[in-house]
């Protein structure tokens, strides 16, 4: 880290500059459809390619003893978006405003995200595999720390409007066409069906859409597939899987 204000012995603590330590590759090619929190979809897997000056074997030595990790990252797609001091969290139906610091909003004074993920260890390409991610593909990672059970988990914590994980799951069905296409992809993408089902079960639509009749055809980009789906009655129905 460099502090550009630390000039001629004068110290400022207001502006800092961080470098990325690596880039995370995930199946999520657009923000729509990404889980709203880490750990909510275990089939959402990412890999971190470390920057060339970082030796993964050295920097991750001992990390294999920890089942979970904290990943700090940059909401790089939102950097131009600015921020407001109040936001409308989707969990409150998008109607109620709360302070930005009472939310996990991606529009923040500093666009830094923090996710707990499962540690899958370094793979044969010296990339760190992590499970349960909520990050866009190509997200810059700025730090990794082990999750420490005794210090990081608080048994009697109270979590305001986010006290409980959303329980309601939508049933998911596949058209014959989509199902047949999935079968041809099983060898190359063994997790694709489970991942897509998990995403659609959580209903990624904005809250206001879930309350009204909705016949829109939605698109989710996963890997290099454009997945078309629609709500039919109370079912999320996959129409087609197009290769991009
Ligand atoms: N667990 C993190 C946290 O609490 O800081 C992230 C929570 S945030 C609500 C998760 C959402 O961030 C995802 O659903 C996706 O829409 C968005 N997101 C993920 N990676 C991003 C990126 N690199 N740039 C902008 N938005 C991103």
Tab-separated table of N, CA and C in Angstrom, residues 40-132:
chain	number	residue	atom	x	y	z
A	40	UNK	N	-24.614	-18.380	-0.025
A	40	UNK	CA	-26.007	-18.775	-0.236
A	40	UNK	C	-26.118	-19.830	-1.330
A	41	UNK	N	-25.129	-19.908	-2.248
A	41	UNK	CA	-25.155	-20.945	-3.282
A	41	UNK	C	-23.783	-21.620	-3.311
A	42	UNK	N	-23.724	-22.841	-2.777
A	42	UNK	CA	-22.415	-23.496	-2.657
A	42	UNK	C	-21.845	-23.904	-4.019
A	43	UNK	N	-22.733	-24.052	-5.038
A	43	UNK	CA	-22.249	-24.439	-6.368
A	43	UNK	C	-21.640	-23.260	-7.138
A	44	UNK	N	-21.697	-22.060	-6.555
A	44	UNK	CA	-21.085	-20.890	-7.214
A	44	UNK	C	-19.593	-20.877	-6.869
A	45	UNK	N	-18.790	-21.342	-7.810
A	45	UNK	CA	-17.353	-21.506	-7.549
A	45	UNK	C	-16.555	-20.447	-8.301
A	46	UNK	N	-15.489	-19.967	-7.675
A	46	UNK	CA	-14.595	-19.013	-8.332
A	46	UNK	C	-13.151	-19.452	-8.168
A	47	UNK	N	-12.279	-18.891	-9.021
A	47	UNK	CA	-10.840	-19.151	-8.842
A	47	UNK	C	-10.113	-17.814	-8.868
A	48	UNK	N	-9.118	-17.701	-7.995
A	48	UNK	CA	-8.334	-16.462	-7.947
A	48	UNK	C	-6.985	-16.699	-8.610
A	49	UNK	N	-6.748	-15.926	-9.649
A	49	UNK	CA	-5.436	-15.943	-10.309
A	49	UNK	C	-4.617	-14.835	-9.650
A	50	UNK	N	-3.526	-15.206	-9.009
A	50	UNK	CA	-2.732	-14.205	-8.287
A	50	UNK	C	-1.927	-13.340	-9.250
A	51	UNK	N	-1.645	-12.121	-8.827
A	51	UNK	CA	-0.811	-11.204	-9.621
A	51	UNK	C	0.586	-11.806	-9.782
A	52	UNK	N	1.279	-11.453	-10.871
A	52	UNK	CA	2.553	-12.102	-11.186
A	52	UNK	C	3.604	-11.971	-10.080
A	53	UNK	N	3.550	-10.892	-9.286
A	53	UNK	CA	4.583	-10.722	-8.240
A	53	UNK	C	4.245	-11.495	-6.965
A	54	UNK	N	3.118	-12.202	-6.946
A	54	UNK	CA	2.765	-12.978	-5.741
A	54	UNK	C	2.974	-14.450	-6.024
A	55	UNK	N	3.752	-15.080	-5.160
A	55	UNK	CA	3.982	-16.524	-5.289
A	55	UNK	C	2.904	-17.231	-4.460
A	56	UNK	N	1.914	-17.869	-5.123
A	56	UNK	CA	0.784	-18.434	-4.384
A	56	UNK	C	1.215	-19.497	-3.375
A	57	UNK	N	2.228	-20.287	-3.725
A	57	UNK	CA	2.651	-21.355	-2.810
A	57	UNK	C	3.147	-20.758	-1.500
A	58	UNK	N	3.915	-19.668	-1.598
A	58	UNK	CA	4.411	-19.019	-0.382
A	58	UNK	C	3.300	-18.250	0.329
A	59	UNK	N	2.567	-17.431	-0.440
A	59	UNK	CA	1.590	-16.527	0.186
A	59	UNK	C	0.420	-17.292	0.798
A	60	UNK	N	0.144	-18.496	0.298
A	60	UNK	CA	-0.991	-19.287	0.827
A	60	UNK	C	-0.510	-20.438	1.711
A	61	UNK	N	0.753	-20.448	2.086
A	61	UNK	CA	1.247	-21.557	2.916
A	61	UNK	C	0.489	-21.576	4.248
A	62	UNK	N	-0.076	-22.699	4.603
A	62	UNK	CA	-0.826	-22.815	5.859
A	62	UNK	C	-2.317	-22.527	5.703
A	63	UNK	N	-2.701	-21.919	4.572
A	63	UNK	CA	-4.112	-21.558	4.385
A	63	UNK	C	-5.001	-22.793	4.271
A	64	UNK	N	-4.393	-23.920	3.863
A	64	UNK	CA	-5.181	-25.155	3.688
A	64	UNK	C	-5.770	-25.640	5.026
A	65	UNK	N	-5.264	-25.128	6.127
A	65	UNK	CA	-5.784	-25.551	7.429
A	65	UNK	C	-7.090	-24.816	7.786
A	66	UNK	N	-7.481	-23.856	6.958
A	66	UNK	CA	-8.689	-23.076	7.241
A	66	UNK	C	-9.773	-23.428	6.226
A	67	UNK	N	-10.949	-23.785	6.718
A	67	UNK	CA	-12.018	-24.206	5.799
A	67	UNK	C	-12.651	-23.033	5.078
A	68	UNK	N	-12.628	-21.854	5.697
A	68	UNK	CA	-13.299	-20.698	5.105
A	68	UNK	C	-12.379	-19.476	5.121
A	69	UNK	N	-12.666	-18.561	4.205
A	69	UNK	CA	-11.808	-17.387	4.034
A	69	UNK	C	-12.654	-16.125	3.929
A	70	UNK	N	-12.050	-15.003	4.304
A	70	UNK	CA	-12.627	-13.688	4.011
A	70	UNK	C	-11.954	-13.171	2.744
A	71	UNK	N	-12.763	-12.769	1.794
A	71	UNK	CA	-12.217	-12.196	0.568
A	71	UNK	C	-12.617	-10.724	0.516
A	72	UNK	N	-11.645	-9.831	0.437
A	72	UNK	CA	-11.944	-8.404	0.236
A	72	UNK	C	-11.749	-8.093	-1.238
A	73	UNK	N	-12.690	-7.361	-1.797
A	73	UNK	CA	-12.612	-7.105	-3.240
A	73	UNK	C	-13.186	-5.739	-3.594
A	74	UNK	N	-13.014	-5.378	-4.843
A	74	UNK	CA	-13.519	-4.084	-5.333
A	74	UNK	C	-14.774	-4.319	-6.176
A	75	UNK	N	-15.830	-3.566	-5.875
A	75	UNK	CA	-17.025	-3.591	-6.732
A	75	UNK	C	-16.679	-2.803	-8.004
A	76	UNK	N	-15.868	-3.429	-8.853
A	76	UNK	CA	-15.255	-2.655	-9.938
A	76	UNK	C	-16.266	-2.168	-10.974
A	77	UNK	N	-17.411	-2.841	-11.070
A	77	UNK	CA	-18.408	-2.407	-12.060
A	77	UNK	C	-19.172	-1.163	-11.597
A	78	UNK	N	-19.036	-0.824	-10.322
A	78	UNK	CA	-19.824	0.282	-9.778
A	78	UNK	C	-19.003	1.524	-9.496
A	79	UNK	N	-17.725	1.481	-9.851
A	79	UNK	CA	-16.850	2.578	-9.443
A	79	UNK	C	-17.344	3.916	-9.990
A	80	UNK	N	-17.862	3.896	-11.221
A	80	UNK	CA	-18.346	5.152	-11.823
A	80	UNK	C	-19.703	5.558	-11.244
A	81	UNK	N	-20.362	4.631	-10.531
A	81	UNK	CA	-21.762	4.852	-10.142
A	81	UNK	C	-21.956	5.803	-8.984
A	82	UNK	N	-20.899	6.171	-8.269
A	82	UNK	CA	-21.035	7.047	-7.108
A	82	UNK	C	-21.776	6.351	-5.971
A	83	UNK	N	-22.186	7.133	-4.989
A	83	UNK	CA	-22.874	6.518	-3.857
A	83	UNK	C	-23.778	7.556	-3.214
A	84	UNK	N	-24.747	7.069	-2.439
A	84	UNK	CA	-25.647	7.959	-1.686
A	84	UNK	C	-25.622	7.508	-0.239
A	85	UNK	N	-25.913	8.427	0.683
A	85	UNK	CA	-25.819	8.026	2.094
A	85	UNK	C	-27.022	7.200	2.561
A	86	UNK	N	-28.102	7.154	1.759
A	86	UNK	CA	-29.190	6.239	2.087
A	86	UNK	C	-29.482	5.361	0.871
A	87	UNK	N	-29.895	4.126	1.130
A	87	UNK	CA	-30.210	3.172	0.047
A	87	UNK	C	-31.487	2.413	0.406
A	88	UNK	N	-32.065	1.780	-0.630
A	88	UNK	CA	-33.286	0.990	-0.436
A	88	UNK	C	-32.936	-0.480	-0.592
A	89	UNK	N	-32.696	-1.213	0.494
A	89	UNK	CA	-32.279	-2.616	0.355
A	89	UNK	C	-33.395	-3.475	-0.253
A	90	UNK	N	-33.053	-4.380	-1.191
A	90	UNK	CA	-34.064	-5.275	-1.779
A	90	UNK	C	-34.802	-6.076	-0.715
A	91	UNK	N	-34.122	-6.393	0.382
A	91	UNK	CA	-34.753	-7.188	1.446
A	91	UNK	C	-35.910	-6.445	2.098
A	92	UNK	N	-35.929	-5.098	1.977
A	92	UNK	CA	-37.043	-4.323	2.541
A	92	UNK	C	-38.040	-3.975	1.446
A	93	UNK	N	-38.005	-4.745	0.349
A	93	UNK	CA	-38.969	-4.562	-0.733
A	93	UNK	C	-38.632	-3.393	-1.637
A	94	UNK	N	-37.497	-2.748	-1.405
A	94	UNK	CA	-37.112	-1.629	-2.254
A	94	UNK	C	-37.862	-0.342	-1.929
A	95	UNK	N	-38.641	-0.323	-0.835
A	95	UNK	CA	-39.437	0.873	-0.526
A	95	UNK	C	-38.855	1.694	0.622
A	96	UNK	N	-38.155	1.036	1.518
A	96	UNK	CA	-37.703	1.706	2.738
A	96	UNK	C	-36.236	2.101	2.620
A	97	UNK	N	-35.923	3.301	3.069
A	97	UNK	CA	-34.526	3.752	2.997
A	97	UNK	C	-33.809	3.526	4.321
A	98	UNK	N	-32.579	3.059	4.256
A	98	UNK	CA	-31.734	2.998	5.448
A	98	UNK	C	-30.357	3.548	5.068
A	99	UNK	N	-29.545	3.822	6.068
A	99	UNK	CA	-28.218	4.374	5.817
A	99	UNK	C	-27.324	3.352	5.118
A	100	UNK	N	-26.461	3.847	4.239
A	100	UNK	CA	-25.595	2.944	3.471
A	100	UNK	C	-24.792	2.016	4.381
A	101	UNK	N	-24.403	2.511	5.563
A	101	UNK	CA	-23.583	1.671	6.442
A	101	UNK	C	-24.412	0.609	7.176
A	102	UNK	N	-25.750	0.683	7.037
A	102	UNK	CA	-26.604	-0.366	7.607
A	102	UNK	C	-26.934	-1.409	6.542
A	103	UNK	N	-26.233	-1.379	5.409
A	103	UNK	CA	-26.526	-2.308	4.315
A	103	UNK	C	-25.245	-2.896	3.727
A	104	UNK	N	-25.443	-3.888	2.854
A	104	UNK	CA	-24.323	-4.436	2.080
A	104	UNK	C	-24.376	-3.887	0.657
A	105	UNK	N	-24.955	-2.701	0.486
A	105	UNK	CA	-25.056	-2.089	-0.844
A	105	UNK	C	-23.696	-2.069	-1.535
A	106	UNK	N	-23.737	-2.229	-2.857
A	106	UNK	CA	-22.483	-2.220	-3.627
A	106	UNK	C	-22.058	-0.789	-3.971
A	107	UNK	N	-22.940	0.191	-3.730
A	107	UNK	CA	-22.599	1.601	-3.964
A	107	UNK	C	-22.239	2.212	-2.621
A	108	UNK	N	-20.951	2.369	-2.361
A	108	UNK	CA	-20.460	2.792	-1.060
A	108	UNK	C	-19.388	3.864	-1.247
A	109	UNK	N	-19.053	4.615	-0.183
A	109	UNK	CA	-18.003	5.630	-0.333
A	109	UNK	C	-16.691	5.013	-0.838
A	110	UNK	N	-16.363	3.841	-0.337
A	110	UNK	CA	-15.254	3.058	-0.897
A	110	UNK	C	-15.858	1.755	-1.411
A	111	UNK	N	-15.682	1.439	-2.712
A	111	UNK	CA	-16.414	0.303	-3.290
A	111	UNK	C	-15.776	-1.043	-2.929
A	112	UNK	N	-15.739	-1.325	-1.623
A	112	UNK	CA	-15.075	-2.543	-1.142
A	112	UNK	C	-16.116	-3.559	-0.688
A	113	UNK	N	-15.992	-4.793	-1.171
A	113	UNK	CA	-16.876	-5.882	-0.766
A	113	UNK	C	-16.136	-6.870	0.111
A	114	UNK	N	-16.894	-7.620	0.898
A	114	UNK	CA	-16.312	-8.569	1.844
A	114	UNK	C	-17.183	-9.819	1.849
A	115	UNK	N	-16.610	-10.957	1.480
A	115	UNK	CA	-17.395	-12.192	1.390
A	115	UNK	C	-16.695	-13.333	2.111
A	116	UNK	N	-17.495	-14.149	2.794
A	116	UNK	CA	-16.966	-15.392	3.370
A	116	UNK	C	-17.163	-16.490	2.333
A	117	UNK	N	-16.108	-17.225	2.032
A	117	UNK	CA	-16.206	-18.299	1.035
A	117	UNK	C	-15.553	-19.562	1.587
A	118	UNK	N	-15.891	-20.694	0.982
A	118	UNK	CA	-15.265	-21.957	1.391
A	118	UNK	C	-13.941	-22.100	0.652
A	119	UNK	N	-12.941	-22.566	1.365
A	119	UNK	CA	-11.594	-22.676	0.791
A	119	UNK	C	-11.436	-24.014	0.069
A	120	UNK	N	-11.244	-23.951	-1.256
A	120	UNK	CA	-11.017	-25.179	-2.034
A	120	UNK	C	-9.547	-25.431	-2.299
A	121	UNK	N	-8.668	-24.566	-1.788
A	121	UNK	CA	-7.230	-24.769	-1.925
A	121	UNK	C	-6.685	-24.365	-3.290
A	122	UNK	N	-5.356	-24.439	-3.408
A	122	UNK	CA	-4.705	-24.108	-4.686
A	122	UNK	C	-4.885	-25.278	-5.641
A	123	UNK	N	-5.239	-24.988	-6.876
A	123	UNK	CA	-5.376	-26.070	-7.861
A	123	UNK	C	-4.049	-26.289	-8.593
A	124	UNK	N	-4.073	-27.145	-9.607
A	124	UNK	CA	-2.828	-27.502	-10.300
A	124	UNK	C	-2.223	-26.316	-11.056
A	125	UNK	N	-3.013	-25.255	-11.258
A	125	UNK	CA	-2.481	-24.051	-11.925
A	125	UNK	C	-2.112	-22.965	-10.909
A	126	UNK	N	-2.053	-23.347	-9.640
A	126	UNK	CA	-1.724	-22.408	-8.562
A	126	UNK	C	-2.756	-21.285	-8.428
A	127	UNK	N	-4.002	-21.607	-8.818
A	127	UNK	CA	-5.091	-20.657	-8.589
A	127	UNK	C	-5.845	-21.110	-7.339
A	128	UNK	N	-6.320	-20.157	-6.561
A	128	UNK	CA	-7.055	-20.502	-5.340
A	128	UNK	C	-8.529	-20.707	-5.678
A	129	UNK	N	-9.035	-21.892	-5.364
A	129	UNK	CA	-10.429	-22.238	-5.654
A	129	UNK	C	-11.280	-21.888	-4.429
A	130	UNK	N	-12.394	-21.194	-4.670
A	130	UNK	CA	-13.283	-20.838	-3.556
A	130	UNK	C	-14.727	-21.144	-3.932
A	131	UNK	N	-15.518	-21.498	-2.935
A	131	UNK	CA	-16.915	-21.895	-3.189
A	131	UNK	C	-17.867	-20.981	-2.429
A	132	UNK	N	-19.035	-20.774	-3.041
A	132	UNK	CA	-20.060	-19.943	-2.391
A	132	UNK	C	-19.837	-18.463	-2.651
